[in-house]
JSON list of C-alpha atoms in Angstrom, two decimals:
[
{"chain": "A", "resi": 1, "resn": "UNK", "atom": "CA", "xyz": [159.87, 18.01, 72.31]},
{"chain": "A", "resi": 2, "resn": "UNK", "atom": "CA", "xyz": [160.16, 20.60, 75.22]},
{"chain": "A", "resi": 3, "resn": "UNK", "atom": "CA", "xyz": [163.15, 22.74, 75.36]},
{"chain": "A", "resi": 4, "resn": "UNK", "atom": "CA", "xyz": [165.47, 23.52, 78.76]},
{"chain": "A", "resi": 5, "resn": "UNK", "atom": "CA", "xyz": [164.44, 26.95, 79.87]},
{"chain": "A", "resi": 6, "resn": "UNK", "atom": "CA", "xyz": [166.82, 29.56, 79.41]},
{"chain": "A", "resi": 7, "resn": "UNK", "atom": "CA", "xyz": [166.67, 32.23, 82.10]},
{"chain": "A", "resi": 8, "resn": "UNK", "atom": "CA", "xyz": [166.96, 36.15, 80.61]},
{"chain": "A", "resi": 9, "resn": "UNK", "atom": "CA", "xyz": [168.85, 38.26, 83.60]},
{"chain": "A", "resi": 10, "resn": "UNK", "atom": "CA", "xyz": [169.75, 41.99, 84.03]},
{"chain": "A", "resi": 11, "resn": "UNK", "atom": "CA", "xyz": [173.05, 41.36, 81.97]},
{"chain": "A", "resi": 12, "resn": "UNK", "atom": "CA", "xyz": [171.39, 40.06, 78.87]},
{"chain": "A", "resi": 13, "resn": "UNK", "atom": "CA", "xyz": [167.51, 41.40, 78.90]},
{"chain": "A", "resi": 14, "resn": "UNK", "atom": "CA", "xyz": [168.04, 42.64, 75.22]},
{"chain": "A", "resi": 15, "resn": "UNK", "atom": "CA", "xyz": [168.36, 39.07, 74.20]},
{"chain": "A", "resi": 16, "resn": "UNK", "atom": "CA", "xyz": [166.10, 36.26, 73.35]},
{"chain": "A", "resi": 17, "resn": "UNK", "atom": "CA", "xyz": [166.87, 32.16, 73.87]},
{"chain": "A", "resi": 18, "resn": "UNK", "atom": "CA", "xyz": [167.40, 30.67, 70.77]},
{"chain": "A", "resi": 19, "resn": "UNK", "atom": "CA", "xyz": [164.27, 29.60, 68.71]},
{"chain": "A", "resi": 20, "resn": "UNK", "atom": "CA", "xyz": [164.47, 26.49, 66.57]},
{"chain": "A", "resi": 21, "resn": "UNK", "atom": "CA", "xyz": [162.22, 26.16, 63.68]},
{"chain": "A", "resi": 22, "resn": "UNK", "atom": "CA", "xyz": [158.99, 24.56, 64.42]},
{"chain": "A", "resi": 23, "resn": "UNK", "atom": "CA", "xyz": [155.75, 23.83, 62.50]},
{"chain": "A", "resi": 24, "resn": "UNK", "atom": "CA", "xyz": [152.24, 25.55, 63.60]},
{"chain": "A", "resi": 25, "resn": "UNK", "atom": "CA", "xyz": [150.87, 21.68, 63.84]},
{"chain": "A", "resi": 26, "resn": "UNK", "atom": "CA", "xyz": [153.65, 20.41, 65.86]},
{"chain": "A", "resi": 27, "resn": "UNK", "atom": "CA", "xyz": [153.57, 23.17, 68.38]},
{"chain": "A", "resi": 28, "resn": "UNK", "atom": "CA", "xyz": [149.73, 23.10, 68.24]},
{"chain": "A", "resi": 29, "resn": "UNK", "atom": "CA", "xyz": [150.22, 19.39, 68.75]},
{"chain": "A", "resi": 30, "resn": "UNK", "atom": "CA", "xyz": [152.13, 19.84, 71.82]},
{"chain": "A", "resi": 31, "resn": "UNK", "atom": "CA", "xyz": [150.80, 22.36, 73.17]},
{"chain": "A", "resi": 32, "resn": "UNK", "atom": "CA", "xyz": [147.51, 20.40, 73.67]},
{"chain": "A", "resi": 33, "resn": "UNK", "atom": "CA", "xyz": [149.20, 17.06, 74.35]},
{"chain": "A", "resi": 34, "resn": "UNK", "atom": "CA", "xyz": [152.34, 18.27, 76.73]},
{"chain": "A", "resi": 35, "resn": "UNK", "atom": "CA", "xyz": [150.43, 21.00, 78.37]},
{"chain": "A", "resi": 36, "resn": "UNK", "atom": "CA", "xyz": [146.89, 20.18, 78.30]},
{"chain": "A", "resi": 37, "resn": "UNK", "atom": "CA", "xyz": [146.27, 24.06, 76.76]},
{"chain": "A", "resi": 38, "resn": "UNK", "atom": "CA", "xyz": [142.89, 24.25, 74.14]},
{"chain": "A", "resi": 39, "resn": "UNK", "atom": "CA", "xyz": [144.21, 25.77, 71.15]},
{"chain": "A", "resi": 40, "resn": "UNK", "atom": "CA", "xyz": [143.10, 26.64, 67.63]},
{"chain": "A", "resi": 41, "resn": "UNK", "atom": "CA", "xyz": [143.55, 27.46, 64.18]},
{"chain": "A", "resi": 42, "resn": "UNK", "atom": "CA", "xyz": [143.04, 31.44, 62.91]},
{"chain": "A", "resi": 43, "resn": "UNK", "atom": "CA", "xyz": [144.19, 32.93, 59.75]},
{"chain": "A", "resi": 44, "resn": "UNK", "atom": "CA", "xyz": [147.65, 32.34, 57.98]},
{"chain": "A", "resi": 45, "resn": "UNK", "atom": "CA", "xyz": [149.68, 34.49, 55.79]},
{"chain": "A", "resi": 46, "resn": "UNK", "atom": "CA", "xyz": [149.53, 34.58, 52.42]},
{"chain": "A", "resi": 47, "resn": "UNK", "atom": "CA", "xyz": [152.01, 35.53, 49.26]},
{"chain": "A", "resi": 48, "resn": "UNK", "atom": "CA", "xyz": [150.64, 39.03, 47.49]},
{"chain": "A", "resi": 49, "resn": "UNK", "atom": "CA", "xyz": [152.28, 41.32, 45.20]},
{"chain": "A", "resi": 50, "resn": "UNK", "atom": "CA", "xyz": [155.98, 40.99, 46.80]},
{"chain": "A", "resi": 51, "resn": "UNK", "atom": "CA", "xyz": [154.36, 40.93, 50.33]},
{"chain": "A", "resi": 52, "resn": "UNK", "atom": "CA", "xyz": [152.10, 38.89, 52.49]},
{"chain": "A", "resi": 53, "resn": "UNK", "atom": "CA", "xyz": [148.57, 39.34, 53.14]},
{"chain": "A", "resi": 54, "resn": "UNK", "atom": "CA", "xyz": [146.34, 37.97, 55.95]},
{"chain": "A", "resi": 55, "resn": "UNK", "atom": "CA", "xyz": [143.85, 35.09, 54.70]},
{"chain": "A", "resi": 56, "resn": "UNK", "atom": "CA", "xyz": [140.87, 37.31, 56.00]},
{"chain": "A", "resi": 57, "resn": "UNK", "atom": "CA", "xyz": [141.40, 39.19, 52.93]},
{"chain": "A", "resi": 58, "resn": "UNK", "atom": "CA", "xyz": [141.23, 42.47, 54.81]},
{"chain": "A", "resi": 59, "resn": "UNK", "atom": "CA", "xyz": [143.82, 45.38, 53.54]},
{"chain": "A", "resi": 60, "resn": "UNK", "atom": "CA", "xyz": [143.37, 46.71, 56.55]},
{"chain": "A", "resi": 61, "resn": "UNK", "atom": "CA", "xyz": [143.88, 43.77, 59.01]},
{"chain": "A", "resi": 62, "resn": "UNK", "atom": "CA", "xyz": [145.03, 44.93, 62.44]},
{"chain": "A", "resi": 63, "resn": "UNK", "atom": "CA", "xyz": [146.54, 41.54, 63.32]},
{"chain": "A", "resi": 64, "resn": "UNK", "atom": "CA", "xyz": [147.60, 39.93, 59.44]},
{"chain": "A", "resi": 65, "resn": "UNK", "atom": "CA", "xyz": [147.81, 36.11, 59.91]},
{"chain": "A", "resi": 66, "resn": "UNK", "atom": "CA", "xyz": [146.75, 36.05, 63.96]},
{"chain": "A", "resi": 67, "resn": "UNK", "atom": "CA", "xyz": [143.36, 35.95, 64.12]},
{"chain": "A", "resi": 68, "resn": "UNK", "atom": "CA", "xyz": [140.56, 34.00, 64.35]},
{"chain": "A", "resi": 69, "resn": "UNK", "atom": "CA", "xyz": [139.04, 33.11, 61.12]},
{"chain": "A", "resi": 70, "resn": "UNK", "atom": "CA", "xyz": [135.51, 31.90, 62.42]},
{"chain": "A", "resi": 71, "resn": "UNK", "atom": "CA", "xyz": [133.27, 33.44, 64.56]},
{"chain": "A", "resi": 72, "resn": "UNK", "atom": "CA", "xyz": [132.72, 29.99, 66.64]},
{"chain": "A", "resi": 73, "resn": "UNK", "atom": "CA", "xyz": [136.47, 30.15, 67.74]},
{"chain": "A", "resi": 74, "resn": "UNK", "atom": "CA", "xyz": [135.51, 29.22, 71.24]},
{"chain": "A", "resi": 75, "resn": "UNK", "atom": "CA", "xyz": [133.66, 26.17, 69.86]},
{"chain": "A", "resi": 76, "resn": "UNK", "atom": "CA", "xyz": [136.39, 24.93, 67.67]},
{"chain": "A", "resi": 77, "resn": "UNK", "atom": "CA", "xyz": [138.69, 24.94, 70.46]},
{"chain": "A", "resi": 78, "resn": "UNK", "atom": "CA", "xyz": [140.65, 21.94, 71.69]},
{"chain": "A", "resi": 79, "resn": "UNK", "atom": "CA", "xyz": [142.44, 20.18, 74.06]},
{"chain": "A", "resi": 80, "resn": "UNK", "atom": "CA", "xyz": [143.14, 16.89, 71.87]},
{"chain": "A", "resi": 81, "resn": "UNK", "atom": "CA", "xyz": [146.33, 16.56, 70.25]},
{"chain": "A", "resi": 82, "resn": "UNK", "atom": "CA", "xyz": [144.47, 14.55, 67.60]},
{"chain": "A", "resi": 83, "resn": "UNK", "atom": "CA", "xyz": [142.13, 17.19, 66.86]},
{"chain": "A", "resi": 84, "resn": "UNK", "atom": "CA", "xyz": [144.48, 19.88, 66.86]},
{"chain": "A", "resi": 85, "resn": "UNK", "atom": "CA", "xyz": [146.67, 17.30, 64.29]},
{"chain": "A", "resi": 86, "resn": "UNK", "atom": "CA", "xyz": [143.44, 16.95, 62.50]},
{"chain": "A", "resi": 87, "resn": "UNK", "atom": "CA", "xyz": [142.63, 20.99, 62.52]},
{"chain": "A", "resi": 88, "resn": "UNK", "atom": "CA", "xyz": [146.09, 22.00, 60.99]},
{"chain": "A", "resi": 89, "resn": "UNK", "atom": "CA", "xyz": [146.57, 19.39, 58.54]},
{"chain": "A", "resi": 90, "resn": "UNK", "atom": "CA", "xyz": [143.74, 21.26, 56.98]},
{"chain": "A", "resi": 91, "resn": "UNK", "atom": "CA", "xyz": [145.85, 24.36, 56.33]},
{"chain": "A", "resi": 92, "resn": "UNK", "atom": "CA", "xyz": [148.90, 23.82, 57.88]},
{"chain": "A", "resi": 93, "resn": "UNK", "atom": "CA", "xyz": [149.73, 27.80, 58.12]},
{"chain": "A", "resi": 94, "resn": "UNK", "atom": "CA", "xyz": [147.29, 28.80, 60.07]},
{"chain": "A", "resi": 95, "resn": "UNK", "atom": "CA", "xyz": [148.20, 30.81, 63.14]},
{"chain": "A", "resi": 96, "resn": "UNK", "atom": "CA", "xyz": [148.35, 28.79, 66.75]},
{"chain": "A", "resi": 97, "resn": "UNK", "atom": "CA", "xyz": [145.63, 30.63, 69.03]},
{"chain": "A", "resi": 98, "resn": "UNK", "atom": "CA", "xyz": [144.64, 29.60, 72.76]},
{"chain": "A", "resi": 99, "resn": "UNK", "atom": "CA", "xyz": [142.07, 30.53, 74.04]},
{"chain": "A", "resi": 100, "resn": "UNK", "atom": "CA", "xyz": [142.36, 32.31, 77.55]},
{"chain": "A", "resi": 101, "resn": "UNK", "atom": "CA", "xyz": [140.30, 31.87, 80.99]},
{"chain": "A", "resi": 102, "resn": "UNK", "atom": "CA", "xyz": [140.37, 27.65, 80.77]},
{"chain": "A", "resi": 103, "resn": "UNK", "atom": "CA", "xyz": [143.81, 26.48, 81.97]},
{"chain": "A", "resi": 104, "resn": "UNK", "atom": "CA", "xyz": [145.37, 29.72, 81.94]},
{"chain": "A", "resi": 105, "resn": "UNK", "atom": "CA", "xyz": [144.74, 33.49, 81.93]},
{"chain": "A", "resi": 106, "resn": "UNK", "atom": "CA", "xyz": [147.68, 35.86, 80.82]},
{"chain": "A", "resi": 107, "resn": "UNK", "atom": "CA", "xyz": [149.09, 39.29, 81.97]},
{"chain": "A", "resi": 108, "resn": "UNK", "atom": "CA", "xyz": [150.15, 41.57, 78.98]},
{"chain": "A", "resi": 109, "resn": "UNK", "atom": "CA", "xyz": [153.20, 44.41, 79.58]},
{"chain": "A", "resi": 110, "resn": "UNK", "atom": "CA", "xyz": [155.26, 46.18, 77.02]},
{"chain": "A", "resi": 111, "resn": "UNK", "atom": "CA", "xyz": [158.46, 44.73, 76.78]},
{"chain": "A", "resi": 112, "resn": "UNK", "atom": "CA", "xyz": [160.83, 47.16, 78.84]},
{"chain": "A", "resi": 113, "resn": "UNK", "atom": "CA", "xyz": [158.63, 46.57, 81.74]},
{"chain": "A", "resi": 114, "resn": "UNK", "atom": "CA", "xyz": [158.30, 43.06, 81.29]},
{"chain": "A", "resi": 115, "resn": "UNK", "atom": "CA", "xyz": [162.06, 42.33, 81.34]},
{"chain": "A", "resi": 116, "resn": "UNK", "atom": "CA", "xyz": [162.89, 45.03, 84.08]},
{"chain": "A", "resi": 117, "resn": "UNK", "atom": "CA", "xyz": [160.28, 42.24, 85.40]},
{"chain": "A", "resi": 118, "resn": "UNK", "atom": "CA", "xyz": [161.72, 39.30, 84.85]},
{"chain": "A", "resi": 119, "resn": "UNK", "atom": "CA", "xyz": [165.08, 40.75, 86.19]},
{"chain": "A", "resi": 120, "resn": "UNK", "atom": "CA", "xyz": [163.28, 41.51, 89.62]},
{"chain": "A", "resi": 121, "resn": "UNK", "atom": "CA", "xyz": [161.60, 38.14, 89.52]},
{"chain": "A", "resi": 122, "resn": "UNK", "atom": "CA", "xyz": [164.46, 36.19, 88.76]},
{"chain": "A", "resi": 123, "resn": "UNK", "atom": "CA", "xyz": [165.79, 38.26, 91.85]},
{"chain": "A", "resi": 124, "resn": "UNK", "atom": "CA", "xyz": [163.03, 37.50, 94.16]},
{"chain": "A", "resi": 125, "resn": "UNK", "atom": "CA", "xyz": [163.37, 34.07, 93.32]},
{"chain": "A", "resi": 126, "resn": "UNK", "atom": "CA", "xyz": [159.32, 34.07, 92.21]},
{"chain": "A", "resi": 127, "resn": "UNK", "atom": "CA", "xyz": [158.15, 31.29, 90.47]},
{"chain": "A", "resi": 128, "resn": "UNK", "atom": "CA", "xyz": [157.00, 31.81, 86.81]},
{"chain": "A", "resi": 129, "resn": "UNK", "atom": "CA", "xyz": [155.03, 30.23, 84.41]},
{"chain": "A", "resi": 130, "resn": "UNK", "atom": "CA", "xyz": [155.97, 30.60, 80.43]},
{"chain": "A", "resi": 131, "resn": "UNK", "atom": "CA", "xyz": [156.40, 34.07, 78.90]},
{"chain": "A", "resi": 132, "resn": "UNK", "atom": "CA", "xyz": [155.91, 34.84, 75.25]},
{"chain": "A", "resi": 133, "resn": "UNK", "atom": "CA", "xyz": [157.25, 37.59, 73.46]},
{"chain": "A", "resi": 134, "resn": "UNK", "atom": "CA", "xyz": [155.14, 39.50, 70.82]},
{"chain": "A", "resi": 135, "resn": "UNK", "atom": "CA", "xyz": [156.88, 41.11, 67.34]},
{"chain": "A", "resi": 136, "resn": "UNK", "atom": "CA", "xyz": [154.92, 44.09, 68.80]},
{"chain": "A", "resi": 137, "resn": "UNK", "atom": "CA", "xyz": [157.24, 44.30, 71.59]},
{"chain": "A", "resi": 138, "resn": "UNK", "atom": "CA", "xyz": [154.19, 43.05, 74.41]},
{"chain": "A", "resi": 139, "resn": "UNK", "atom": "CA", "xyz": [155.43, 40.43, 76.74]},
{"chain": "A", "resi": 140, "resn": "UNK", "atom": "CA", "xyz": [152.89, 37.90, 78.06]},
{"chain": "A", "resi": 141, "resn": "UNK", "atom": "CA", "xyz": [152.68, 36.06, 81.62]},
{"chain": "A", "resi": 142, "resn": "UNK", "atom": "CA", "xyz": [150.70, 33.03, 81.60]},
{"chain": "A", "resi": 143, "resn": "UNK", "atom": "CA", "xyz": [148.79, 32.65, 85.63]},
{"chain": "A", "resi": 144, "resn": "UNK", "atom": "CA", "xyz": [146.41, 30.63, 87.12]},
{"chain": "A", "resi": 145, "resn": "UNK", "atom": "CA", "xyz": [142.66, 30.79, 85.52]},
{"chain": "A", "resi": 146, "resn": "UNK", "atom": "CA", "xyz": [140.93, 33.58, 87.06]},
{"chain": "A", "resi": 147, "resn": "UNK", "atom": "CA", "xyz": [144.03, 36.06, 87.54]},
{"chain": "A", "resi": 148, "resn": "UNK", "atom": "CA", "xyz": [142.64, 38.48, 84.86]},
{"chain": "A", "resi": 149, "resn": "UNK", "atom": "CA", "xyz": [139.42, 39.14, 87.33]},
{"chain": "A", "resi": 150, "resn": "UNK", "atom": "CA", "xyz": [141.32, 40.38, 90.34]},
{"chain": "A", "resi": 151, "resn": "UNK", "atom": "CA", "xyz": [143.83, 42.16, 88.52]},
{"chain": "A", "resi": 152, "resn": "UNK", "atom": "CA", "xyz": [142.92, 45.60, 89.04]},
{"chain": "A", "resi": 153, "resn": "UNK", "atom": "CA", "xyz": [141.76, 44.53, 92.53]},
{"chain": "A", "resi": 154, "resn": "UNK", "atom": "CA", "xyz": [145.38, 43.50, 92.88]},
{"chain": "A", "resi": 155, "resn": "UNK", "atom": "CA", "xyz": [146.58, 46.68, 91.48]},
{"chain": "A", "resi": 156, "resn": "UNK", "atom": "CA", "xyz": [145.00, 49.08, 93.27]},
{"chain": "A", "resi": 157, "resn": "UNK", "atom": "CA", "xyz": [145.85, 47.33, 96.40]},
{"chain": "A", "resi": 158, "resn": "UNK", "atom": "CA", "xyz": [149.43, 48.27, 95.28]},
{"chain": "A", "resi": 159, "resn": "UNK", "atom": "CA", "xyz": [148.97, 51.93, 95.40]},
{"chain": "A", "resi": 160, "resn": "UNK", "atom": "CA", "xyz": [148.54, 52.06, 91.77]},
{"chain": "A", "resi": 161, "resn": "UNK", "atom": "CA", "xyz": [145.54, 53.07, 89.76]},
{"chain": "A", "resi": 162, "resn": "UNK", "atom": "CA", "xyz": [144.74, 50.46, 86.68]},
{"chain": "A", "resi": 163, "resn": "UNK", "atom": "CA", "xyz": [144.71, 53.18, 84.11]},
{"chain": "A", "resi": 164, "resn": "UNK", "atom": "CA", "xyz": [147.92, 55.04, 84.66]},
{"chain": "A", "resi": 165, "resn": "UNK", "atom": "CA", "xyz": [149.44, 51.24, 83.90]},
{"chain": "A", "resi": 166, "resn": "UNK", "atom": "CA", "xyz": [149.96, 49.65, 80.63]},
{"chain": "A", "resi": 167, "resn": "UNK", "atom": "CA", "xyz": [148.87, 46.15, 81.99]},
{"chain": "A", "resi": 168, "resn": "UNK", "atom": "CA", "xyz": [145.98, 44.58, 79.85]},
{"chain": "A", "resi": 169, "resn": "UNK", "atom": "CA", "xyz": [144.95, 41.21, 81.71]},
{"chain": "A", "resi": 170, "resn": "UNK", "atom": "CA", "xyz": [143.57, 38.23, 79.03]},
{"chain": "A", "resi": 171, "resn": "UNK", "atom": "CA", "xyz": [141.03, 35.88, 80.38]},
{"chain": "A", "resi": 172, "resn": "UNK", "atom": "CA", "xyz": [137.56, 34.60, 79.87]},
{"chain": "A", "resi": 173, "resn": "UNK", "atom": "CA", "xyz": [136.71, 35.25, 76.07]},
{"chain": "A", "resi": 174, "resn": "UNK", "atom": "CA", "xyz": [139.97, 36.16, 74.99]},
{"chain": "A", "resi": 175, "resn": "UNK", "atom": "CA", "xyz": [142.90, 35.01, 73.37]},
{"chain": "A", "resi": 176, "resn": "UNK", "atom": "CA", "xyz": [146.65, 34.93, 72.39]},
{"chain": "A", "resi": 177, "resn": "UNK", "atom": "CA", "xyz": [148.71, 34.22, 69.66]},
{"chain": "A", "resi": 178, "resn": "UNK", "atom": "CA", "xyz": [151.36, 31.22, 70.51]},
{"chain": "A", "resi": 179, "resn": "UNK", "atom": "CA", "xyz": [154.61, 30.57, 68.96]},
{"chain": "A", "resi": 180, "resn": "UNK", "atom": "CA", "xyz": [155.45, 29.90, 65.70]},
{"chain": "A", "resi": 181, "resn": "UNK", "atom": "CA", "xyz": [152.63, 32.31, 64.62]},
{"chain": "A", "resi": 182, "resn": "UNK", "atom": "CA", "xyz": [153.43, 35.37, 62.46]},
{"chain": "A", "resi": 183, "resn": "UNK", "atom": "CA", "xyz": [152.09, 38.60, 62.71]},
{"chain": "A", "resi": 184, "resn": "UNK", "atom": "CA", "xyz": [152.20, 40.34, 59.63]},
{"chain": "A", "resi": 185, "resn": "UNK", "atom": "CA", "xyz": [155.29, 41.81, 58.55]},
{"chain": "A", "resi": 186, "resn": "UNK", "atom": "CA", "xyz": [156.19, 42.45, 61.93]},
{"chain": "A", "resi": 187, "resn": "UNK", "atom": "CA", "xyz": [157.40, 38.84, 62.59]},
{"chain": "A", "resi": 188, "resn": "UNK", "atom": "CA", "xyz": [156.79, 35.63, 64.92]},
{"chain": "A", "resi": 189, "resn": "UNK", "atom": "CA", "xyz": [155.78, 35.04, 68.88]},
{"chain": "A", "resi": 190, "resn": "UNK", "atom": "CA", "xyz": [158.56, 33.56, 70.85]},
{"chain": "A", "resi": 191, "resn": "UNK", "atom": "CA", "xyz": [159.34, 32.49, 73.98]},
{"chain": "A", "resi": 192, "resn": "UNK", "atom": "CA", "xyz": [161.17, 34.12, 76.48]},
{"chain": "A", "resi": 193, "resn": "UNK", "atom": "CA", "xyz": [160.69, 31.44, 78.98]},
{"chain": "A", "resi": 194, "resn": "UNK", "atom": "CA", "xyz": [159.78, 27.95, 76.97]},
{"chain": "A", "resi": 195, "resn": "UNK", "atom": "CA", "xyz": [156.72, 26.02, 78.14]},
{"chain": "A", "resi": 196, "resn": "UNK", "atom": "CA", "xyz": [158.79, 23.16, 80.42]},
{"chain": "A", "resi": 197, "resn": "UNK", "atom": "CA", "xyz": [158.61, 20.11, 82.86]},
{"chain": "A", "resi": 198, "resn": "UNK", "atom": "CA", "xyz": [159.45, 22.88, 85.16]},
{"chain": "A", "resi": 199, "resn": "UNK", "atom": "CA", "xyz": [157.30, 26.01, 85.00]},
{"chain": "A", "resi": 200, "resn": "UNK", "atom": "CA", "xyz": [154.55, 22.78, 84.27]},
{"chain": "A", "resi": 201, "resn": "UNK", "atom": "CA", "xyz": [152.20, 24.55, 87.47]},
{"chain": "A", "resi": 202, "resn": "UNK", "atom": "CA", "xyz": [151.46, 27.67, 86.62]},
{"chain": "A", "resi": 203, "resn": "UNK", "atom": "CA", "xyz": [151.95, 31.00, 89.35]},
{"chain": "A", "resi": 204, "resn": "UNK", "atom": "CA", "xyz": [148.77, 32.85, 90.87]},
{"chain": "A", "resi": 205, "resn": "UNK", "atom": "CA", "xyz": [148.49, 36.47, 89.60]},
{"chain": "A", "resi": 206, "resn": "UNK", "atom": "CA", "xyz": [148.92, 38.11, 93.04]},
{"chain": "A", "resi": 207, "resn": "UNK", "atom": "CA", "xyz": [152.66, 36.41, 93.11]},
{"chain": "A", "resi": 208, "resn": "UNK", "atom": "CA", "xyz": [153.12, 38.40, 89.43]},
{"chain": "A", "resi": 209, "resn": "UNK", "atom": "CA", "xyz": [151.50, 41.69, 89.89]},
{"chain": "A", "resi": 210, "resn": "UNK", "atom": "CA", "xyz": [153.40, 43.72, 91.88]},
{"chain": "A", "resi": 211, "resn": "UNK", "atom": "CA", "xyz": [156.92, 43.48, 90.30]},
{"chain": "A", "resi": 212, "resn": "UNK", "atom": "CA", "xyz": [154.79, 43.96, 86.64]},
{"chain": "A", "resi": 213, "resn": "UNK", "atom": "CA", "xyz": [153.22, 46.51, 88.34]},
{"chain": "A", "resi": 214, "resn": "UNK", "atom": "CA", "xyz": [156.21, 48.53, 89.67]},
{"chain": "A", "resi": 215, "resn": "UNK", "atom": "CA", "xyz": [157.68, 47.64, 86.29]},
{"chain": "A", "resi": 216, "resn": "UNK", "atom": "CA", "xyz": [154.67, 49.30, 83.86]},
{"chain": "A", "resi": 217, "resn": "UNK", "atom": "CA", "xyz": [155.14, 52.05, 86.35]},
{"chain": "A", "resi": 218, "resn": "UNK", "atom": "CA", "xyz": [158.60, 52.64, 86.19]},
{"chain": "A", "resi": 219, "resn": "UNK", "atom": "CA", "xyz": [157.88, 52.63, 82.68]},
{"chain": "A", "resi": 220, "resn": "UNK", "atom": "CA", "xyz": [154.87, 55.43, 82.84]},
{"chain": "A", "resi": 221, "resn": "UNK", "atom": "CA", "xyz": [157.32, 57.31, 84.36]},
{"chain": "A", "resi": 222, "resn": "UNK", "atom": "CA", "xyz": [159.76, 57.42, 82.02]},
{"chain": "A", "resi": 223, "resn": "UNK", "atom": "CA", "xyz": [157.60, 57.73, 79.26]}
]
């Protein structure tokens, strides 16, 4: 079910590989089974008045259809493939969530910066892990579990001071959305860099933070 990776260079960082059509409870499926990630259900979409709503029922709803949708998220959580068949065949729109801080922690960068990143990575020849793209133009590195607690340790060692960079580190208690999930109107989570056989062992944060570092900064200063 895994894809080939398709690398995104300097020549074509505007672009996005190719994204097949894929069902919340297969991806949830293999996400758990092929990469041993805990992952659960959180709101869907839903048809109102010529538009779509989140389940929540909230008018207001600051992330429509990519949410949890219980309080005991962390709970629910799983790293079964038969669960997470069992979870979705309940409502099979429900959003595709993963929990962060277990087998993974992620680094979050607007987009510009995170493909000026991937450019200088793909450079450097640094190894990389899966990167998801969100329909709110963030870009997110999956690392090594703890990553997210020495990241402004990391930072700072840099030169640069956490708070003049846009680089939001997701780990213990947290969460992200996973493709196919939709956010709202704005659209679905992709990958820029599939889950494969080959980014299988994930990179340490201190191998990632100083090219997204230089690259949120080169961004502040622009800005």
């Amino acid at each position: 079910m895994l894809c080939v990776e398709e690398s995104i260079g300097v020549e074509n960082t505007a672009q996005i590989p190719h994204q097949r059509t894929e069902l919340p409870l297969e991806c949830a499926v293999m996400y758990a089974e092929e990469r041993h990630w805990d992952v659960f259900p959180g709101t869907w979409l839903e048809a109102a008045d010529r538009t779509e709503e989140c389940s929540c029922g909230e008018a207001d709803c600051p992330a429509p259809g990519a949410h949890p949708a219980r309080k005991d998220w962390a709970t629910e959580a799983t790293g079964s493939g038969g669960a997470a068949r069992r979870l979705w065949s309940k409502q099979p729109r429900a959003s595709v969530l993963l929990p962060t801080g277990r087998t993974f922690d992620v680094l979050d960068v607007p987009e510009t910066a995170g493909f000026l990143a991937l450019a200088r990575m793909e450079r450097l020849r640094v190894t990389l892990g899966p990167v998801a793209r969100t329909p709110d133009r963030r870009m997110l590195f999956f690392v090594l579990p703890g990553g997210s607690a020495k990241a402004e340790t990391l930072v700072r060692a840099l030169g640069w001071s956490p708070a003049s960079l846009d680089l939001v580190a997701h780990g213990e208690g947290g969460y992200v959305a996973a493709p196919p999930t939709r956010i709202g109107r704005m659209g679905a989570v992709q990958w820029a860099r599939r889950p494969t056989r080959a980014n299988r062992w994930l990179p340490d944060a201190e191998e990632m933070i100083s090219p997204l570092a230089y690259a949120c900064g080169q961004e502040a200063r622009g800005a």
